[in-house]
Short mmCIF file of C-alpha atoms and ligand atoms in Angstrom, two decimals:
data_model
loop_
_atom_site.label_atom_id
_atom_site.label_comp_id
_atom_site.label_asym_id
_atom_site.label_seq_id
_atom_site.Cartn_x
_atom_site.Cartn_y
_atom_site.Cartn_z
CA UNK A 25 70.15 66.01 47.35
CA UNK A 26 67.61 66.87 44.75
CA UNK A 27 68.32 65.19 41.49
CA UNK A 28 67.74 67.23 37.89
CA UNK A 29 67.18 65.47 34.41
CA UNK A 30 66.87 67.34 31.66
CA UNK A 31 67.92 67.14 28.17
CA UNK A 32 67.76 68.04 23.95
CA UNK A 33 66.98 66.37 21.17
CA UNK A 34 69.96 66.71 18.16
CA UNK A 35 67.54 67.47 15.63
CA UNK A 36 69.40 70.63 13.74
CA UNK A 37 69.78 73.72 14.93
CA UNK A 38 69.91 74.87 18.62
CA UNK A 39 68.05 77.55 18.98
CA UNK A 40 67.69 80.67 21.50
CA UNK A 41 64.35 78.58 22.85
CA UNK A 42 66.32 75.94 23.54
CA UNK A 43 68.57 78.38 25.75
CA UNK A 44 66.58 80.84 27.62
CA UNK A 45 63.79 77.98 28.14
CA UNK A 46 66.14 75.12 28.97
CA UNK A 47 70.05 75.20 28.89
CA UNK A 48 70.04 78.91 30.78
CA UNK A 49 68.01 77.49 33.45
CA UNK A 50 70.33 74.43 33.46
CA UNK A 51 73.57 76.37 34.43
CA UNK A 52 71.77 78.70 37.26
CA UNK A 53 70.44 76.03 39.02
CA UNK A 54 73.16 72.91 38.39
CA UNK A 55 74.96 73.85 41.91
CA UNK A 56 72.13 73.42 43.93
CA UNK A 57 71.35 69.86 42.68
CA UNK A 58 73.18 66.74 41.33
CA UNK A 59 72.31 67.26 37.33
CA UNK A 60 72.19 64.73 34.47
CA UNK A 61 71.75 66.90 31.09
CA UNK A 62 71.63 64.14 28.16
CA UNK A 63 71.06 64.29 24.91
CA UNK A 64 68.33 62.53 23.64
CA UNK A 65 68.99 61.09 20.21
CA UNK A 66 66.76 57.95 20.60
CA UNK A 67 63.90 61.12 20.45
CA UNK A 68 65.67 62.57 17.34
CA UNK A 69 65.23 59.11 15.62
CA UNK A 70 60.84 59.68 15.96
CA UNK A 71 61.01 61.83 13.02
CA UNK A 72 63.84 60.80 9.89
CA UNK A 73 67.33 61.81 10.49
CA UNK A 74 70.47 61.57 8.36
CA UNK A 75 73.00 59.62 10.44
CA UNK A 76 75.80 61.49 9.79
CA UNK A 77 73.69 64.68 10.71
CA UNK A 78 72.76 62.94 13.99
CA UNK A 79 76.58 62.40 15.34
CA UNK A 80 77.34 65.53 14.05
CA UNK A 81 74.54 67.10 15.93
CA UNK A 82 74.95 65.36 19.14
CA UNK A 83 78.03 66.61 19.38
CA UNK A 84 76.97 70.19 18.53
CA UNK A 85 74.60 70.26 21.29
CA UNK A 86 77.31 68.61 23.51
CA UNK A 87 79.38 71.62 22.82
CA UNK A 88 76.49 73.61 23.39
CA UNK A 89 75.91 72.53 26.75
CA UNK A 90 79.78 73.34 27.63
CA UNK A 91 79.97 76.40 26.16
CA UNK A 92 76.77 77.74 27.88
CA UNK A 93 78.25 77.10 31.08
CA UNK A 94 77.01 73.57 32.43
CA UNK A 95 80.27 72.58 33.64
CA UNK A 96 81.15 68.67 32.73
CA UNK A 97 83.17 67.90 35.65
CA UNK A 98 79.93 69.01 37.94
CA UNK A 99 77.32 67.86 36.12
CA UNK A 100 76.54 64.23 33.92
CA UNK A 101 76.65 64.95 30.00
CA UNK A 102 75.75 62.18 27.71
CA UNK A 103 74.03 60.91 25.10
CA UNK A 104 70.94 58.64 25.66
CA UNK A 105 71.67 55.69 22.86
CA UNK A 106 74.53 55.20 24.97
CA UNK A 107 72.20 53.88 28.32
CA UNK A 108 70.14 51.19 27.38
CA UNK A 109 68.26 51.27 30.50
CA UNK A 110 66.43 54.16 29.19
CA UNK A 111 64.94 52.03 26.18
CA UNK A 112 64.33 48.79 28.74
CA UNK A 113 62.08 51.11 31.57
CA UNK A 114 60.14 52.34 28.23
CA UNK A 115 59.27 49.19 27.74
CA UNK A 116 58.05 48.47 31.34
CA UNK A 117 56.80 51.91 31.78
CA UNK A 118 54.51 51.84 28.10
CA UNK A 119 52.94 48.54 29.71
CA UNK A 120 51.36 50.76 32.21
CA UNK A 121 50.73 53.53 30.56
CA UNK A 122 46.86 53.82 28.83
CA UNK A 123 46.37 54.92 25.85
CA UNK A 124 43.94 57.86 26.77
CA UNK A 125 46.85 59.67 28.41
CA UNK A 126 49.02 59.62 25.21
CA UNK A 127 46.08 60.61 23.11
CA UNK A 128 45.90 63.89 24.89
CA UNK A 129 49.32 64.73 23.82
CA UNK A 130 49.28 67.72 22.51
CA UNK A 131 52.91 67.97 20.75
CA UNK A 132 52.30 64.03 19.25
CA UNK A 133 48.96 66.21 17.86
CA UNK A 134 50.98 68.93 16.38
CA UNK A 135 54.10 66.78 15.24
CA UNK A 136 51.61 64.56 13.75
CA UNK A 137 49.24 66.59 11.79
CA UNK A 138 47.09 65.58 9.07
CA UNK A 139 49.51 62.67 8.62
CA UNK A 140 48.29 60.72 11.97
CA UNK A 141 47.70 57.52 9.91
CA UNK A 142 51.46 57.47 8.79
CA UNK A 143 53.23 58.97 11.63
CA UNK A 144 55.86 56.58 13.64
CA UNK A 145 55.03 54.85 16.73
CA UNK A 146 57.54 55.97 17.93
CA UNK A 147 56.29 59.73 17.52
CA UNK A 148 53.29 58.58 19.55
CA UNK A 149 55.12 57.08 22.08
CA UNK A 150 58.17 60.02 22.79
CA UNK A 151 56.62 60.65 26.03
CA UNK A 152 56.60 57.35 27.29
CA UNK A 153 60.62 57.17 26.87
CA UNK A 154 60.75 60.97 28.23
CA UNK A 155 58.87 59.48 31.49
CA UNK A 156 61.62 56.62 31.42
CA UNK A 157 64.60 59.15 30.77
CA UNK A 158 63.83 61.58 33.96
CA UNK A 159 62.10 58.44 36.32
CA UNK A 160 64.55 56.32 35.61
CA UNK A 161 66.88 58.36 37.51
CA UNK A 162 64.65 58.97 39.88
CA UNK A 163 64.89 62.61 38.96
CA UNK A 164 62.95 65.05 41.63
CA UNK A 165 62.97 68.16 39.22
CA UNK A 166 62.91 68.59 35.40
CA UNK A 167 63.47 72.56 34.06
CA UNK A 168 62.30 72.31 30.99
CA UNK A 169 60.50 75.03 28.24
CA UNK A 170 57.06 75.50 28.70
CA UNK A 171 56.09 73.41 25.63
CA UNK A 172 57.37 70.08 27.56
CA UNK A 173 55.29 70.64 30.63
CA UNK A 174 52.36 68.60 29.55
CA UNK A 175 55.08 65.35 29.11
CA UNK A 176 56.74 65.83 32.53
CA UNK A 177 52.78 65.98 34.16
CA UNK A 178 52.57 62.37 31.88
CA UNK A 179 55.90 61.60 33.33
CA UNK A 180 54.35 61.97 37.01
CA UNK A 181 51.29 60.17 36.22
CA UNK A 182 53.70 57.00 34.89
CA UNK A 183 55.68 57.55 38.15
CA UNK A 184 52.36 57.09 40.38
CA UNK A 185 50.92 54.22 38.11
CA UNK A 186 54.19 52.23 38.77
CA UNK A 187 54.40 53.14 42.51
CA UNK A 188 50.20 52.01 42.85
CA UNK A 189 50.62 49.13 40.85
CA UNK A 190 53.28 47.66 42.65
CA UNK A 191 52.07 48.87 45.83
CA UNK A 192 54.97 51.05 46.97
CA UNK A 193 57.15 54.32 47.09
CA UNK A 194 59.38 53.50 44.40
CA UNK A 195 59.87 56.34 42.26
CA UNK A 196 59.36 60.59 43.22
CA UNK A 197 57.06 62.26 41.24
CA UNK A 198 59.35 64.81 39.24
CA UNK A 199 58.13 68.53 39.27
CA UNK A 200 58.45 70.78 36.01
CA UNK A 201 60.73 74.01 37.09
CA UNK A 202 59.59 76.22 34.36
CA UNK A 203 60.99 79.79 34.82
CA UNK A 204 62.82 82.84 33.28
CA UNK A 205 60.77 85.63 31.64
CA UNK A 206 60.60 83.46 27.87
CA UNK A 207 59.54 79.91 28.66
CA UNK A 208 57.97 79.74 26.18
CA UNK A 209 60.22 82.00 23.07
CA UNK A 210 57.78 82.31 19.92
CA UNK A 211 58.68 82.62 15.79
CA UNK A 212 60.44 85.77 14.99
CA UNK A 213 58.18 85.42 12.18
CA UNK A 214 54.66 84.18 13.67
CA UNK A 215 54.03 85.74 17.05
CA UNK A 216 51.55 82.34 17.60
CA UNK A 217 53.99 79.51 16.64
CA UNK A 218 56.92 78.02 18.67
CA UNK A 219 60.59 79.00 17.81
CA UNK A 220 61.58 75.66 16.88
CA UNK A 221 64.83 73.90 15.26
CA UNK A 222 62.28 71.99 12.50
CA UNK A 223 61.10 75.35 10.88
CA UNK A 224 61.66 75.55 7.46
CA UNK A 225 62.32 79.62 7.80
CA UNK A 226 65.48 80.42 8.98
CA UNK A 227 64.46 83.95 9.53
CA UNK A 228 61.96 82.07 12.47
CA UNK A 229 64.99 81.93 14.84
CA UNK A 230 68.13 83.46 16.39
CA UNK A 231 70.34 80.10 16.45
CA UNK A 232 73.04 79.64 19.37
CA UNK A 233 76.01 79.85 16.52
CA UNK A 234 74.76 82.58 14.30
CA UNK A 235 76.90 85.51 14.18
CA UNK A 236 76.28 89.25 14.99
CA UNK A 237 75.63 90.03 11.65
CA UNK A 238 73.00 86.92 11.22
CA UNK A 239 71.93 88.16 14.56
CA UNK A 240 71.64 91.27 13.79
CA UNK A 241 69.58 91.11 10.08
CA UNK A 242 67.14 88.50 11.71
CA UNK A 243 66.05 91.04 14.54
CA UNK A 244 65.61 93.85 12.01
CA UNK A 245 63.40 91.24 9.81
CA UNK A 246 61.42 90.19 12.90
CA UNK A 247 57.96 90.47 12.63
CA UNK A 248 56.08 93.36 13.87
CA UNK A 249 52.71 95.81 13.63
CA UNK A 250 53.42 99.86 12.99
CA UNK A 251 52.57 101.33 16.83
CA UNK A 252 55.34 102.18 19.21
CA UNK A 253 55.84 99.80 22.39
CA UNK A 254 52.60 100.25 24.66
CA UNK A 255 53.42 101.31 28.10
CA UNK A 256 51.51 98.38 30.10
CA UNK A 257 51.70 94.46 30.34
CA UNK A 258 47.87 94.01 29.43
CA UNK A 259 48.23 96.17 26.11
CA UNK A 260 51.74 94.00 24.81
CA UNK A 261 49.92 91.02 25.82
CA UNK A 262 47.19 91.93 22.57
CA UNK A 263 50.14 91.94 20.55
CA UNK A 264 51.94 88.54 19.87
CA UNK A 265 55.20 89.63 17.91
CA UNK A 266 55.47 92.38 19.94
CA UNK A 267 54.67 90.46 23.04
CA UNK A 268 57.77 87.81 22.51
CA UNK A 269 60.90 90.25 21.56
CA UNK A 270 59.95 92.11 24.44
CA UNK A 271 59.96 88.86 27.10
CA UNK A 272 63.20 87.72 24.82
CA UNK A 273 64.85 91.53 25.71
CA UNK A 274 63.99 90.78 29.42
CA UNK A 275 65.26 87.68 29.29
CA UNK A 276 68.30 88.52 27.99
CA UNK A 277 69.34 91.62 29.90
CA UNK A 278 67.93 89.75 32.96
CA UNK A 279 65.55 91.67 33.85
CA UNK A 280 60.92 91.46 34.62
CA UNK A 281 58.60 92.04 31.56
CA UNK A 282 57.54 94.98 33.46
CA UNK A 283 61.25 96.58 33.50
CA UNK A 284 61.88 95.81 30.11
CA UNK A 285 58.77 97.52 28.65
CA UNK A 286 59.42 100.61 30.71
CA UNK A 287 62.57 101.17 29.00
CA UNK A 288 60.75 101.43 25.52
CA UNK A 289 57.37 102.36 26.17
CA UNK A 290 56.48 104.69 23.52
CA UNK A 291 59.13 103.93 21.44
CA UNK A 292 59.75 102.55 17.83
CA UNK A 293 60.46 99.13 16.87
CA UNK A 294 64.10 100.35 14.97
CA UNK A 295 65.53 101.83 18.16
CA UNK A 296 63.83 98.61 20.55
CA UNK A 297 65.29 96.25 18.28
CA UNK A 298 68.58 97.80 18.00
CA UNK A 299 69.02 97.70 21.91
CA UNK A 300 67.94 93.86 21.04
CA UNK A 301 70.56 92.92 18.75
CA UNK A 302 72.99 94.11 20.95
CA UNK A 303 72.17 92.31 23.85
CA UNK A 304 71.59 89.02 21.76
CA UNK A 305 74.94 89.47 19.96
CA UNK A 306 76.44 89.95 23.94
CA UNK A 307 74.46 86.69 25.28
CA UNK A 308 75.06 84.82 22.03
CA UNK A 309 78.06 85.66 20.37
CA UNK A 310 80.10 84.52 23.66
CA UNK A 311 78.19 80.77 23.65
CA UNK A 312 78.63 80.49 19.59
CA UNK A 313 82.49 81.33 19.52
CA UNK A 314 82.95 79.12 22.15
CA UNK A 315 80.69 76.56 20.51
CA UNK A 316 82.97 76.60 17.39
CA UNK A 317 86.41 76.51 19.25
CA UNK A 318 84.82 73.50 21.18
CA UNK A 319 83.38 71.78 18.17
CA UNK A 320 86.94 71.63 16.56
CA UNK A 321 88.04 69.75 19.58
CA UNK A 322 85.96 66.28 18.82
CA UNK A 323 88.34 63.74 20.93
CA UNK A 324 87.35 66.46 23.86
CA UNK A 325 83.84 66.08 23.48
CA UNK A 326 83.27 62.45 22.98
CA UNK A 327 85.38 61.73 26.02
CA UNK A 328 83.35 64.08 27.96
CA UNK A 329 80.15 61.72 26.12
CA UNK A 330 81.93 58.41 26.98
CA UNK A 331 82.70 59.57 30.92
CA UNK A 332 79.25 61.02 31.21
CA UNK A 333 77.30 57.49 30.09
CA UNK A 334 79.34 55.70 32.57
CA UNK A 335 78.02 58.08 35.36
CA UNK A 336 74.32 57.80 33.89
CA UNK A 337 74.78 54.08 33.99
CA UNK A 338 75.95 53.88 37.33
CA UNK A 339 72.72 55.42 38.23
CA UNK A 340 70.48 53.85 36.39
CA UNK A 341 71.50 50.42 36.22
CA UNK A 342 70.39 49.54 39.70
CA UNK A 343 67.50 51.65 39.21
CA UNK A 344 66.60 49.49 36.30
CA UNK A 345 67.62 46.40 38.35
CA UNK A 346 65.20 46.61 41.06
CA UNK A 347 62.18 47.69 38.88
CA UNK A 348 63.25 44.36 37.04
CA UNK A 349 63.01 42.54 40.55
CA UNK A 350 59.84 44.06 41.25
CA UNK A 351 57.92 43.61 38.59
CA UNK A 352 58.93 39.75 38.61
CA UNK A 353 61.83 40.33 35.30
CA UNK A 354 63.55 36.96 36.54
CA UNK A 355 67.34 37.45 36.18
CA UNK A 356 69.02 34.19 37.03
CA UNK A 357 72.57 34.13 38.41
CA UNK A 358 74.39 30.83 36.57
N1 AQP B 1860 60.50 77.94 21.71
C1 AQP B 1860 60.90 77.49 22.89
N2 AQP B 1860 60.80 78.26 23.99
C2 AQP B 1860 61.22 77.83 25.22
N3 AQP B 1860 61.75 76.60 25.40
C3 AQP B 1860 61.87 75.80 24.32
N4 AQP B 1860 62.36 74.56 24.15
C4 AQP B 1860 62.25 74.18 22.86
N5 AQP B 1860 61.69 75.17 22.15
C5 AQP B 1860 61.45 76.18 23.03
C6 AQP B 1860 62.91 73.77 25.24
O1 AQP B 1860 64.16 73.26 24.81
C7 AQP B 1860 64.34 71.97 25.38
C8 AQP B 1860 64.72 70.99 24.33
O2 AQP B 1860 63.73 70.82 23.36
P1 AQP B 1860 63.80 69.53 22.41
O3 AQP B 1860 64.95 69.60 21.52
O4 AQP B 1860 63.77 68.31 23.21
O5 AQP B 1860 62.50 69.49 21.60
P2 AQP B 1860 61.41 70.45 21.20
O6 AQP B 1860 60.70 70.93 22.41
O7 AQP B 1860 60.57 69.79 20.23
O8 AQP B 1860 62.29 71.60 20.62
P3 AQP B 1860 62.47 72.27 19.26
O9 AQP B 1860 63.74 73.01 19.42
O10 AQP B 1860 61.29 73.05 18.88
O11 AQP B 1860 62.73 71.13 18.20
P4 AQP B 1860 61.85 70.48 17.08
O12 AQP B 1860 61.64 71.50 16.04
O13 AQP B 1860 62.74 69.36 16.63
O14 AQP B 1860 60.57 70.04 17.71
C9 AQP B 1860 63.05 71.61 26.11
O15 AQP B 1860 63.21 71.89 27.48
C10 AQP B 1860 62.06 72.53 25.51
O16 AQP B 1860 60.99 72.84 26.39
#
């Protein structure tokens, strides 16, 4: 069978990115393949994080996960720190990796900014642990948001630089699954910037907990120009703001772009947005209540955490094992 990796940093707030790009995508397709959704707080740790925040938030995604419908029994939940295998492959996996292919990054570019000089190595070198998270499971698929294709591609290349340098099949090249009508959800503020958990504005996102009200005063403040919906793809596409409720809208009532924008095609943005809130609240109201009742239960959660690393391990211990073997790691027996 097929095997998925995929998982979220617990960096602050989850985010309805996060969901329709990666978690919603998670639950439709964890039947059809054996899935390991982890939560990746040795990532969190490339940019400063409280530590109480961090178990706090590793949790909260944990709940997230649940409460969106990845089912634990089915599926392997856990948190990264917890398998050190995924920090040992780095290391093997950054000694083959050149720096030309990390210096066309372009999220280490973003994260990074003006501040190149000071950021963390370990900023610069998130992709080489994301290769060693999905690879070292020798994952076959990776549904991710569109802004993490570029570091499953890397995590390919590090997969076929192994397999050449050691002359041999070892590990599949994982394929990105990118899908859904918002892979990609932009600001509710800035029609050309990423919904993201580290913007300062919380008026930028709908977040998986906020309530209908939140929901609801956000959608009315999102950004938008004075002209009624156009009535085709090509004209929306010209418009940014306009261009991202309406792929959220499909996304969330399930349906195309192209159905979507044929219900309000001509219309204001008060009644469009009103029809948006509603089926926001519906989607996210559900996963946030049940977020809350599950966050309550902590003992629940961490034993779901401390069954799901000893699944994780079982796989990629002997992964790690035999890349040790092959690449000449001596590992004496007395
Ligand atoms: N805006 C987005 N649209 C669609 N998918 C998104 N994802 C993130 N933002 C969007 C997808 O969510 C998964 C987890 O992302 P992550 O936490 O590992 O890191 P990120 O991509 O850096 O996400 P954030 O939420 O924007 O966090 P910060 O602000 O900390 O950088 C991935 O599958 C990602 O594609």
């Amino acid at each position: 069978m097929n095997r998925i990796f995929s998982g979220i940093q617990p960096t602050g707030n989850l985010h309805l990115g996060n969901y329709l790009g990666a978690i919603r995508n998670w639950v439709a397709l964890q039947h059809d393949y054996e899935c390991i959704f982890c939560i990746v707080d040795l990532h969190a740790l490339t940019v400063p994080q409280d530590p109480a925040e961090l178990r706090a938030a590793t949790r909260e995604v944990t709940a997230a996960y649940i409460a969106a419908g990845v089912d634990p029994e089915h599926c392997i939940i856990f948190n990264q720190s917890m398998v050190t295998a995924h920090s040992e492959l780095a290391w093997i996996l950054s000694c083959l990796t050149p720096l030309g292919w990390l210096n066309r990054m372009t999220q280490f570019k973003e994260k990074a900014g003006k501040q190149r000089e000071m950021a963390g190595l370990g900023l610069y070198a998130y992709p080489v642990l994301m290769a060693a998270d999905i690879i070292g499971y020798k994952a076959t698929h990776v549904p991710v948001g569109e802004d993490q294709k570029q570091h499953v591609e890397l995590a390919r290349d590090i997969a076929g630089a192994f397999n050449r340098r050691y002359e041999r099949d070892f590990f599949p090249l994982p394929e990105p699954q990118i899908f859904g009508e918002a892979t990609r959800v932009m600001s509710l503020r800035d029609g050309t910037k990423k919904m993201s958990k580290s913007d300062t504005s919380d008026y930028s996102r709908l977040n998986m907990t906020d309530d209908a009200d939140t929901i609801a005063l956000k959608v009315r403040r999102a950004k938008t120009d004075p002209e009624p919906l156009p009535d085709t793809i090509a004209a929306l596409e010209k418009r940014p703001e306009a261009d991202n409720l309406v792929g959220i809208y499909a996304a969330l009532a399930d349906l195309t772009r192209e159905q979507a924008l044929a219900r309000f095609a001509g219309k204001n943005f008060s009644t469009f947005k009103e029809e948006l809130s509603a089926v926001a609240v519906e989607v996210l109201g559900k996963i946030g209540g049940e977020m809350r009742r599950l966050m309550v239960e902590m003992d629940h959660i961490d034993a779901i955490l401390h069954q799901g690393a000893e699944r994780a391990s079982a796989i990629a211990i002997p992964i790690l094992r035999e890349v040790q073997d092959i690449t000449g790691l001596l590992r004496p027996e007395h």
